[in-house]
XYZ file of C-alpha atoms in Angstrom:
571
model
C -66.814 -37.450 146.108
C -63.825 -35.584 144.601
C -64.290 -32.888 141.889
C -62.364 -33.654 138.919
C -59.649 -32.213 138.466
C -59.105 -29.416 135.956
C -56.534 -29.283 133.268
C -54.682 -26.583 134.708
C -55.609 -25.226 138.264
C -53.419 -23.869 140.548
C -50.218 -21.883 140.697
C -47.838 -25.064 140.978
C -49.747 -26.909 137.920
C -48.800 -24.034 135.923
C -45.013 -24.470 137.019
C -45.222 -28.103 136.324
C -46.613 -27.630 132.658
C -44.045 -24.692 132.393
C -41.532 -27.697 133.064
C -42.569 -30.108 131.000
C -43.135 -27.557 127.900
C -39.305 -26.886 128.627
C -38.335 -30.202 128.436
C -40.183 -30.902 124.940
C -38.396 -27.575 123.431
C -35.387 -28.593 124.833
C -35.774 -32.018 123.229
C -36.614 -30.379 120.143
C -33.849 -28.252 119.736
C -32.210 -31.004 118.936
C -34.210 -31.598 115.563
C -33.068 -28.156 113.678
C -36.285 -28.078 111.515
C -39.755 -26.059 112.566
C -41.434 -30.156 111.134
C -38.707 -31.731 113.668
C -40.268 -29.498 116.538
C -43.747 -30.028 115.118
C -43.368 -34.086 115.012
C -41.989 -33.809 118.560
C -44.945 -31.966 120.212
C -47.375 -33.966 118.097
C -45.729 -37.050 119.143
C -46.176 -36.342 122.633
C -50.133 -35.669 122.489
C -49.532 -39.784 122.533
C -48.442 -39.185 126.040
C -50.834 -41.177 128.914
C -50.473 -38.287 130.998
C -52.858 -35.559 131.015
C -50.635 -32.710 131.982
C -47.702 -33.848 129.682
C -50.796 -33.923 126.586
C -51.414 -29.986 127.730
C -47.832 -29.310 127.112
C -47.463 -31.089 124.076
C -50.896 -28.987 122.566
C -49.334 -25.550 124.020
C -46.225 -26.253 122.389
C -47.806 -27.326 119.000
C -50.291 -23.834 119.224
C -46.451 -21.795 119.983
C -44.520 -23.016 117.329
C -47.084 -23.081 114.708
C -47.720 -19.477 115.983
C -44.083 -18.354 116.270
C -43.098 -20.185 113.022
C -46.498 -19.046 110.965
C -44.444 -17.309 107.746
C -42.169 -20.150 107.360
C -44.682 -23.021 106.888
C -45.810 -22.571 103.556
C -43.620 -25.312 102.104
C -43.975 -27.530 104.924
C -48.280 -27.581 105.132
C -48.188 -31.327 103.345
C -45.691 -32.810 105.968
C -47.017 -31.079 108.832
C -50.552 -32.581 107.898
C -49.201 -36.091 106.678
C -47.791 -35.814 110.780
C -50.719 -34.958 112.310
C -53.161 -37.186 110.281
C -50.450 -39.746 111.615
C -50.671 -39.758 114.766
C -54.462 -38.863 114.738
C -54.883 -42.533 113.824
C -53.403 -43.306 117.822
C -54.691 -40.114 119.478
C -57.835 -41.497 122.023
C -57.941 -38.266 124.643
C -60.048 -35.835 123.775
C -57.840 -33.003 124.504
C -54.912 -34.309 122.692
C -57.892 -34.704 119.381
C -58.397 -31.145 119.616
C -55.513 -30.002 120.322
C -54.397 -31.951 116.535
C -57.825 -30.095 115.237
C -56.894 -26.715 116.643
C -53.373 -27.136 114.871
C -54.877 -27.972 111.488
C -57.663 -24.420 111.833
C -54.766 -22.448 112.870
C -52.546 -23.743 109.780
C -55.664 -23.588 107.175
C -56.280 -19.938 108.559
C -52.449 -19.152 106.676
C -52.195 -21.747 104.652
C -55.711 -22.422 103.249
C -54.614 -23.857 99.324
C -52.173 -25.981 100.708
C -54.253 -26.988 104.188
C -56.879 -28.583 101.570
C -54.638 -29.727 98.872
C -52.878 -31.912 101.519
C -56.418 -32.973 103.283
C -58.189 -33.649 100.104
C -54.959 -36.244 99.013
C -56.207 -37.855 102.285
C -60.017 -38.041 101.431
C -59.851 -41.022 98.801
C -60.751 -43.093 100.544
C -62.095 -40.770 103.271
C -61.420 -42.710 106.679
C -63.318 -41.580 110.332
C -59.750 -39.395 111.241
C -60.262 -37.288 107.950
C -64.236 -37.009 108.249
C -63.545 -35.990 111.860
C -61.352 -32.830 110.526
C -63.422 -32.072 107.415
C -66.336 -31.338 110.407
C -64.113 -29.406 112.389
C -63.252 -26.885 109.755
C -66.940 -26.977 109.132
C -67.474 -25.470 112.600
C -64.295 -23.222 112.490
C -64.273 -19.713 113.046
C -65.755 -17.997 109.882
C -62.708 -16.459 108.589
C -60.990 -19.919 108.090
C -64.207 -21.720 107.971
C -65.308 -19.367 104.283
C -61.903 -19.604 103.440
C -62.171 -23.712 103.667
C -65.191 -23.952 101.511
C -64.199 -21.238 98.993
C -61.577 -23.356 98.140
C -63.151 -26.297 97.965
C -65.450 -24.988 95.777
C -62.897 -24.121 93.635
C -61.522 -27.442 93.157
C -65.162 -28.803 92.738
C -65.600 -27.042 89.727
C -62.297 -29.027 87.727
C -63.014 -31.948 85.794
C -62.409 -34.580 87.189
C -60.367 -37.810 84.995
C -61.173 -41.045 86.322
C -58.570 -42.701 84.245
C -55.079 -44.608 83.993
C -52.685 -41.782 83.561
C -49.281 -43.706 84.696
C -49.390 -47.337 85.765
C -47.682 -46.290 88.851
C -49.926 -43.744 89.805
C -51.759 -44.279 92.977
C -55.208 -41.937 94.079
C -53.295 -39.925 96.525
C -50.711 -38.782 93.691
C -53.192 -37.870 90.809
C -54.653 -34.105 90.998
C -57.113 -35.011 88.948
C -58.946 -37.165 91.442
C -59.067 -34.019 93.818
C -62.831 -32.904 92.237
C -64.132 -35.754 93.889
C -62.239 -35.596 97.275
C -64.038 -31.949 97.624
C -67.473 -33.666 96.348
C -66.718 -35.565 99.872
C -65.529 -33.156 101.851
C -68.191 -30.735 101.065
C -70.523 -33.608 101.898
C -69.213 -34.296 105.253
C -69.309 -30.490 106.256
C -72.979 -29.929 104.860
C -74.494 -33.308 106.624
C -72.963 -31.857 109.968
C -75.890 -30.090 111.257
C -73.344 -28.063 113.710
C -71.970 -26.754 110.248
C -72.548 -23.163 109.365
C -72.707 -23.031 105.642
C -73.358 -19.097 104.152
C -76.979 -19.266 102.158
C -75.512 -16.448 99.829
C -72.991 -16.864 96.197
C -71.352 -19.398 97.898
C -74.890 -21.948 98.352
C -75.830 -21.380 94.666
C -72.333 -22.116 92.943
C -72.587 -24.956 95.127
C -75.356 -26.399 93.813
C -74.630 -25.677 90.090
C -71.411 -27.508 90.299
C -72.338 -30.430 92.244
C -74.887 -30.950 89.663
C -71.899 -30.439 86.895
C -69.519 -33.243 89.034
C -72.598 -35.365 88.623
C -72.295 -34.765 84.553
C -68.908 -35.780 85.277
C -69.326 -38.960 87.075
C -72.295 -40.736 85.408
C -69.953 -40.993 82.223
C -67.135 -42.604 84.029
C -66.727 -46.676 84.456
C -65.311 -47.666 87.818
C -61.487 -47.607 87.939
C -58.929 -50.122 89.725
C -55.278 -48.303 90.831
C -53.865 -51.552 92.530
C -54.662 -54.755 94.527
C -56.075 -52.438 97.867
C -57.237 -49.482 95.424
C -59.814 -48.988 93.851
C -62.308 -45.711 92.880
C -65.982 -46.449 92.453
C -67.388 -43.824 89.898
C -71.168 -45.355 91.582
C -69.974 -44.309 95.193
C -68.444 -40.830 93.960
C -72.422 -40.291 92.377
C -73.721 -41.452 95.191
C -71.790 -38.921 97.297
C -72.564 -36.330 95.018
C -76.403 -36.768 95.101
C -75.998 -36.960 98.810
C -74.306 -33.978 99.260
C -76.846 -32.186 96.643
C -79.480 -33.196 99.212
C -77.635 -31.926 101.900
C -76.927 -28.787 101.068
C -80.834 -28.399 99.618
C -82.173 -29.250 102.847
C -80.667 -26.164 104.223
C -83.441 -24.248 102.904
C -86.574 -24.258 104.758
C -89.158 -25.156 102.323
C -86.509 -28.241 101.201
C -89.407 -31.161 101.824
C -91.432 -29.417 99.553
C -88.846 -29.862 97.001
C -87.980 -33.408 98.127
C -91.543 -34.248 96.795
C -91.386 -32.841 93.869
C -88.106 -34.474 93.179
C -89.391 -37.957 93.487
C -87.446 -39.943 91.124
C -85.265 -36.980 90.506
C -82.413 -38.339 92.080
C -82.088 -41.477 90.102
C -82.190 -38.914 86.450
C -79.757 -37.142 88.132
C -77.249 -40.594 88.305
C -78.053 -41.967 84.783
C -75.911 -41.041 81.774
C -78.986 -41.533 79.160
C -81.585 -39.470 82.163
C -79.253 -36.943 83.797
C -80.223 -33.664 81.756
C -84.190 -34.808 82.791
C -82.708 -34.942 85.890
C -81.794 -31.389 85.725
C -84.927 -29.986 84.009
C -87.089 -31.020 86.888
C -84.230 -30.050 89.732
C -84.860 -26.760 88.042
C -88.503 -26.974 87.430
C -88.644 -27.550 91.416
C -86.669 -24.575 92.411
C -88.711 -22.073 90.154
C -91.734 -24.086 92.327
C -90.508 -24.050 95.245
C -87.711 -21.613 95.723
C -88.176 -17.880 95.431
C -85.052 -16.458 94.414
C -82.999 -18.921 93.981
C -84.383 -19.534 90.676
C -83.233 -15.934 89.714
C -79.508 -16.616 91.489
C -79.219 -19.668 89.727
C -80.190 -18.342 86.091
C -77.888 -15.282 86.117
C -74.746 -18.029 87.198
C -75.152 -20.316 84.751
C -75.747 -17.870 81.913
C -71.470 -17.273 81.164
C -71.119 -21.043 81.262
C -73.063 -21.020 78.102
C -70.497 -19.824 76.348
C -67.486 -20.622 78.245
C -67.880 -23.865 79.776
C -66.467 -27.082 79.159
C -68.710 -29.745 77.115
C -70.567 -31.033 80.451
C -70.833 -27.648 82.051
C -72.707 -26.122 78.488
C -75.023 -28.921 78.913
C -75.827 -28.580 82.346
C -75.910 -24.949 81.829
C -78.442 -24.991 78.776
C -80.779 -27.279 81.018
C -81.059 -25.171 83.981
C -81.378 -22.036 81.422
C -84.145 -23.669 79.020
C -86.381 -25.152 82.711
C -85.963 -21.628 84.393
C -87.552 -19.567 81.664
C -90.348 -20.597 82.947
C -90.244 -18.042 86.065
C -91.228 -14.390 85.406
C -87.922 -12.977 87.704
C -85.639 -15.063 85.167
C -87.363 -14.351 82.150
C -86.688 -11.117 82.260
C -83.253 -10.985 83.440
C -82.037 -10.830 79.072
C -83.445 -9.095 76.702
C -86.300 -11.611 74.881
C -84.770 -10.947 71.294
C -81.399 -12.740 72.818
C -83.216 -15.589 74.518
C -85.096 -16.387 71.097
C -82.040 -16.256 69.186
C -79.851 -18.389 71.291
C -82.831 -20.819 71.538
C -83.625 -20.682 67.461
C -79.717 -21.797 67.009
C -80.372 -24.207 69.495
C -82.977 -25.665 67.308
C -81.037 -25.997 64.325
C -77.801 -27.333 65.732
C -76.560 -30.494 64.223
C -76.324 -31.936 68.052
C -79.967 -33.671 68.962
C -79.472 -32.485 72.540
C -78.982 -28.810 72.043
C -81.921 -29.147 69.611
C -84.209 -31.549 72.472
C -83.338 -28.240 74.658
C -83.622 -25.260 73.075
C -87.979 -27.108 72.628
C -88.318 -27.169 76.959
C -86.632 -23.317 76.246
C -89.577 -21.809 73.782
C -92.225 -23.960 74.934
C -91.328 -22.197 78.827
C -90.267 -18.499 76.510
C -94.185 -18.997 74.557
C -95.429 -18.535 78.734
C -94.848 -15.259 78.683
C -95.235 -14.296 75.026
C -98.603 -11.389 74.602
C -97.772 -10.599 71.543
C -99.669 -12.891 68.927
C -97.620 -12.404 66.155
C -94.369 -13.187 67.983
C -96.493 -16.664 69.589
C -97.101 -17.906 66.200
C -93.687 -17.438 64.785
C -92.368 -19.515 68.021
C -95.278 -22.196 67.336
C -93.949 -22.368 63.505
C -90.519 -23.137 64.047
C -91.213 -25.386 66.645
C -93.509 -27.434 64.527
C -90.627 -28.229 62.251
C -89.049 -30.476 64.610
C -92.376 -33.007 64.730
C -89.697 -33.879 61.358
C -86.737 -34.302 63.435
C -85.275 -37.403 63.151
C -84.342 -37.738 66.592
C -87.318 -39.193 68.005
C -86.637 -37.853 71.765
C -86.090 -34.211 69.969
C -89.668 -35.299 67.943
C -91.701 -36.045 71.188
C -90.497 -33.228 73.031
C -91.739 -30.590 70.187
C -95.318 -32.783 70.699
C -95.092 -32.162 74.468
C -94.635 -28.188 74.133
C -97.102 -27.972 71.327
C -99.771 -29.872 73.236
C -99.116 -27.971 76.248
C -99.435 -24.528 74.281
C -102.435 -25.980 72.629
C -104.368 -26.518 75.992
C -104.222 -22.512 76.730
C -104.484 -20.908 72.920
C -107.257 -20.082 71.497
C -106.435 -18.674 68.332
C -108.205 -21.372 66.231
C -106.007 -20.740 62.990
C -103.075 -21.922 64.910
C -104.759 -24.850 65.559
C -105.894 -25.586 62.188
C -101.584 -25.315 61.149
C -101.004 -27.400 64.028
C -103.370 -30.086 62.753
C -101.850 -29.577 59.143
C -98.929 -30.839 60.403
C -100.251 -33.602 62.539
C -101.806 -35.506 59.413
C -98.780 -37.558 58.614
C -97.855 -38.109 62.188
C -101.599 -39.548 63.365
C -100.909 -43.071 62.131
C -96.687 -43.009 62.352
C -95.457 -45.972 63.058
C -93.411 -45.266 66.260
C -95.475 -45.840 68.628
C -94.730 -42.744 71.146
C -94.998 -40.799 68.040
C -98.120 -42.069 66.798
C -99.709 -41.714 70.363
C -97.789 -38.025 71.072
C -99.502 -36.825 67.609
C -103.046 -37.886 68.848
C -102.825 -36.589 72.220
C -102.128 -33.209 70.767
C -105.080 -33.648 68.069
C -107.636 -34.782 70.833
C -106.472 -31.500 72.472
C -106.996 -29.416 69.331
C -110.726 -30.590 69.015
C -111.421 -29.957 72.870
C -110.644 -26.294 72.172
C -113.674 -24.812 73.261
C -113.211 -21.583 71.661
C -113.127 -23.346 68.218
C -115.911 -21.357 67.118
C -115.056 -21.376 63.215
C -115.842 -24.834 62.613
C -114.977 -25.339 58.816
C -111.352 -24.246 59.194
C -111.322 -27.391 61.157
C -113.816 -29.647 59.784
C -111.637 -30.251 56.382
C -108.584 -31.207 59.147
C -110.705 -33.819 60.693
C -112.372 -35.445 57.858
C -108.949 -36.215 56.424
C -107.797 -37.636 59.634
C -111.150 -40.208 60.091
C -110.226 -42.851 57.526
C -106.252 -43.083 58.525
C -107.486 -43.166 62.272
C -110.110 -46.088 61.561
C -107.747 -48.215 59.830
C -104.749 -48.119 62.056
C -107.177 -48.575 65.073
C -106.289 -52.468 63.812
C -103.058 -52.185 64.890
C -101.533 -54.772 66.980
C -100.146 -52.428 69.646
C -102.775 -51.320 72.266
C -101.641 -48.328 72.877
C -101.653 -47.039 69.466
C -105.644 -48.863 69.087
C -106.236 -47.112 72.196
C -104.907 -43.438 71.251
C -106.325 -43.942 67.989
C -109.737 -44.837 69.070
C -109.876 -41.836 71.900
C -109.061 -40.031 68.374
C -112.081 -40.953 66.199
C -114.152 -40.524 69.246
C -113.302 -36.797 69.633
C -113.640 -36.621 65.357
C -117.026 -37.557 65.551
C -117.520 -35.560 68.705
C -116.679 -32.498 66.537
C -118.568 -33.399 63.474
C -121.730 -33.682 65.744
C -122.505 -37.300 64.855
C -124.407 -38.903 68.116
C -122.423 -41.859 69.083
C -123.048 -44.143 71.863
C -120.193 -46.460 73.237
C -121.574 -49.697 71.223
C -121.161 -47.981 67.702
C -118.089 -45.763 68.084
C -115.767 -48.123 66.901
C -118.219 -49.800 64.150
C -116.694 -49.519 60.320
C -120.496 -49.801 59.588
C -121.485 -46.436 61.337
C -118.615 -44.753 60.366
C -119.023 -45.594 56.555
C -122.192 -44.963 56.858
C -121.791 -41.227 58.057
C -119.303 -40.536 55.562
C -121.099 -41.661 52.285
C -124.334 -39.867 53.686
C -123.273 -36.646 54.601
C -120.017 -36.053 52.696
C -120.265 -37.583 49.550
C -118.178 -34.971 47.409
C -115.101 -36.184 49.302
C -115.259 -40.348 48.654
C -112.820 -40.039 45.972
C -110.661 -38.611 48.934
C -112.127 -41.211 51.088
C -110.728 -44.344 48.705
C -108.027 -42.877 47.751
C -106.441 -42.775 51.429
C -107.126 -45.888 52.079
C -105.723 -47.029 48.705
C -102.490 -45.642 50.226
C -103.156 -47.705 53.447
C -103.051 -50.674 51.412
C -99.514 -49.939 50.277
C -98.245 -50.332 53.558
C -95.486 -53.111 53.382
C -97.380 -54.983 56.591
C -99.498 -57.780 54.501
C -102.495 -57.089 57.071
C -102.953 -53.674 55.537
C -103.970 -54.462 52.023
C -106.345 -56.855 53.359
C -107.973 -53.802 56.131
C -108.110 -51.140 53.288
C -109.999 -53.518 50.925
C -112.644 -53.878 53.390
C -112.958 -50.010 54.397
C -113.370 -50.038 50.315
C -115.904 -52.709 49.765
C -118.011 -51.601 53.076
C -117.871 -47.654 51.582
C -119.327 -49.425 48.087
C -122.077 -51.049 49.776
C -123.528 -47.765 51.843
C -123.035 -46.142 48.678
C -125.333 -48.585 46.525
C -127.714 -48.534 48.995
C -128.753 -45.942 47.729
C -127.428 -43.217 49.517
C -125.823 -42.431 46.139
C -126.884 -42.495 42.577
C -125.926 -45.472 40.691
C -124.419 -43.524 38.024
C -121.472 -41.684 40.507
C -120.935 -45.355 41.594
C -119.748 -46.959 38.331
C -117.536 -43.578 38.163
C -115.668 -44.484 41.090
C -115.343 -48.250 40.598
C -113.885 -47.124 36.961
C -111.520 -44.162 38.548
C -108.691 -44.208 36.445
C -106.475 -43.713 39.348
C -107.683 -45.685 41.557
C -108.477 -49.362 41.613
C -111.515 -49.356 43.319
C -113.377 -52.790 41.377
C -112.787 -54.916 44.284
């Protein structure tokens, strides 16, 4: 069998290239411009023949090498020529040899190597891919200079609309954000890729999470009959390549699983900032260090970014409070003063954040003055009339509640749960007695009578909107009573704990100097503009009168009440 032959082995080969090299300059002396010699050796990579292809790729390497200070104007027609003929180029030698020219240009010309490459990218065809890996694998001057400015144009904004009806996707700058969301993709799914773990892999991540803000308030656009840009396929990419460059870490499956579902927040307009909060929450898990690095990036965009980048910003700022390394990178009185302006800022989302931010700040609060004052303000916003903002402030209270044990906190807290026990959201309603049932679980709620007034005021409310049509609120309202009667030591069994009977019976027996209280709420019920609420109050009434002449009080206090000249109680 005969060895193959090598590209250039003996003494007459090298003559015969030598010839042939000739022949191409001397055919491209007759094209006075450095593109006309450039198109001519390019061209001739076409060439069948093996040894003409080697003289062709010599030629290219010489002139771009001998010409290298006069290119700069010329980098987006030398790359429209190459990315020509690319399209026809099958040898493997003649590929690289098209490759090697574009490294050896981007290694000058950088800006205008990606500029021209990124006009290519939308729609990114197998010939572009195919170069976006190569300068993946380049040598690492020109490969960090590749991705340093690609970084650079993935942090623009991007404008995914009509700017001239003539205006095609190769011709509008604008577009380029999303060309490097794609080339950045390509080069970190290459496993052969060297990407640098340092400044360079955090910004990355921060910004592809911005270009998501971007994208998942765009509509898809149409440029022509054959054009069209898919803002779905540009968040697609993005997520992609946010997976991609995460699973260059070696603890990245651990993230994975704690960002089940994550993904999808991350590519819905009404979810993406959750989508965020638990990206971060999973890092600070997950991620030693890069929680820090993260933190101390975003921290100028709070002030200087754009109206996406703020947003992103304050989410990744508020969820990574939560690690000690972070926490302490500001001063505390500056965290709790951007976070308290948060609070009161006319915009429901900077108010929704700055909550995630104190409840995550409260973590690593010792002093109890300072814990209080935090738990105060953020029990204003149960009266936020942004229900999302609303919930949240239940959510950080309930957590806080489940570690403190300062029991007159949790007598305020319950203060200001009264109203919100029997609301008639439903996620409020059930939010505000999920934090109650955690208040009277406190074990350490050794001062019982702080509490007791709390709970008594909250066991007539509770019984009556336990006949509420929605089970969720019976249900959260029933776990409710349960834990009231838990607390007041009354020995229930699962056949009586919902009974009016027992319940009225308890309450006329052992707490008689507070019926007037007793009627009086659920006069209030009856208000309630739902017609099945008059009719549910009269019969807490009448069943309270009837444990109450049985003689568990005198007959004397009864007539008083019936004849309350407040009340109407003669039912």
């Amino acid at each position: 069998m005969t060895a193959p032959t090598k590209p250039i082995a003996s003494t007459g080969t090298l003559a015969i290239l030598d010839n042939i090299v000739i022949m191409i300059f001397d055919k491209a002396d007759k094209m006075t411009t450095v593109t006309g010699q450039i198109l001519t050796a390019v061209a001739s990579l076409r060439d069948t023949d093996r040894t003409n292809i080697e003289a062709a790729a010599a030629m290219l390497t010489s002139v771009l090498k001998k010409q290298r200070n006069k290119l700069r104007t010329k980098v987006p027609e030398i790359i429209d020529i190459i990315y020509f003929h690319l399209q026809a180029l099958q040898d493997p030698i003649a590929r690289k040899a098209a490759m090697d020219a574009i490294c050896l240009l981007a290694d000058t010309y950088t800006e205008e190597v990606i500029s021209s490459l990124l006009s290519l990218s939308l729609p990114c065809d197998t010939h572009v891919t195919e170069i976006w890996e190569v300068l993946g694998q380049a040598k690492q001057p020109v490969r960090l200079q590749v991705l340093v400015k690609l970084l650079e144009v993935l942090k623009r904004r991007p404008c995914l609309q009509h700017e001239s009806p003539s205006l095609t996707i190769k011709d509008n700058s604008s577009l380029l954000p999303l060309a490097a969301t794609k080339a950045l993709c390509i080069i970190f799914r290459n496993k052969k890729s060297k990407v640098p773990m340092n400044s360079f892999y955090v910004s990355v991540i921060i910004f592809l999470v911005i270009q998501l803000h971007y994208l998942v308030n765009f509509p898809d656009i149409e440029y022509g009959m054959e054009e069209s840009l898919k803002a779905s396929s540009y968040i697609s990419c993005a997520v992609e390549a946010l997976k991609t460059v995460i699973k260059r870490e070696k603890k990245s499956w651990m993230c994975f699983l704690s960002l089940a579902g994550g993904w999808d927040l991350l590519s819905s307009p009404e979810n993406y900032l959750e989508g965020v909060l638990l990206l971060a929450r999973s890092i600070v898990k997950h991620y030693r260090g890069l929680d820090y690095a993260i933190f101390t990036k975003v921290i100028p965009l709070l002030h200087h970014g754009d109206d996406k980048q703020k947003l992103t910003a304050m989410a990744f700022f508020t969820a990574l409070l939560s690690s000690e390394s972070t926490y302490a990178v500001l001063q505390k009185q500056y965290i709790l003063s951007l976070l308290k302006n948060w609070n009161t800022d006319p915009n429901s989302t900077y108010r929704w954040l700055s909550l995630h931010g104190m409840g995550n700040v409260a973590l690593h609060l010792q002093n109890n003055k300072e814990l209080t004052e935090l738990i105060l303000g953020i029990l204003q916003s149960f009266h936020d009339p942004d229900e999302k903002v609303a919930l949240t402030a239940f959510e950080v209270i309930t957590r806080m509640a489940a570690k403190k044990k300062n029991v007159l906190e949790c007598v305020t807290i319950a203060k200001q749960l009264q109203p919100f026990l029997t609301d008639g959201r439903v996620k409020v309603c059930c939010a505000a007695n999920q934090l109650f049932q955690v208040l009277l679980k406190n074990p350490d709620l050794k001062d019982k009578p702080l509490m007791q007034d709390q709970v008594l005021n909250s066991i007539v409310p509770l019984l009556l909107n336990m006949q509420d049509q929605h089970p969720e609120v019976v249900k959260s309202c029933r776990e409710s009573l349960k834990q009231c009667k838990i607390f007041l030591g009354w020995t229930v069994n699962d056949s009586q704990g919902d009974s009016w009977n027992f319940t009225c019976k308890h309450l006329v027996k052992e707490y008689p100097g507070k019926l007037r209280n007793f009627l009086y709420q659920a006069q209030d019920y009856s208000q309630n503009p739902r017609k099945s609420s008059s009719t549910i109050a009269n019969m807490f009434i009448s069943c309270i009168f009837e444990h109450m002449e049985s003689g568990f009080v005198q007959k004397e206090e009864v007539d008083i009440l019936r004849q309350d000249p407040i009340g109407d109680f003669s039912i």
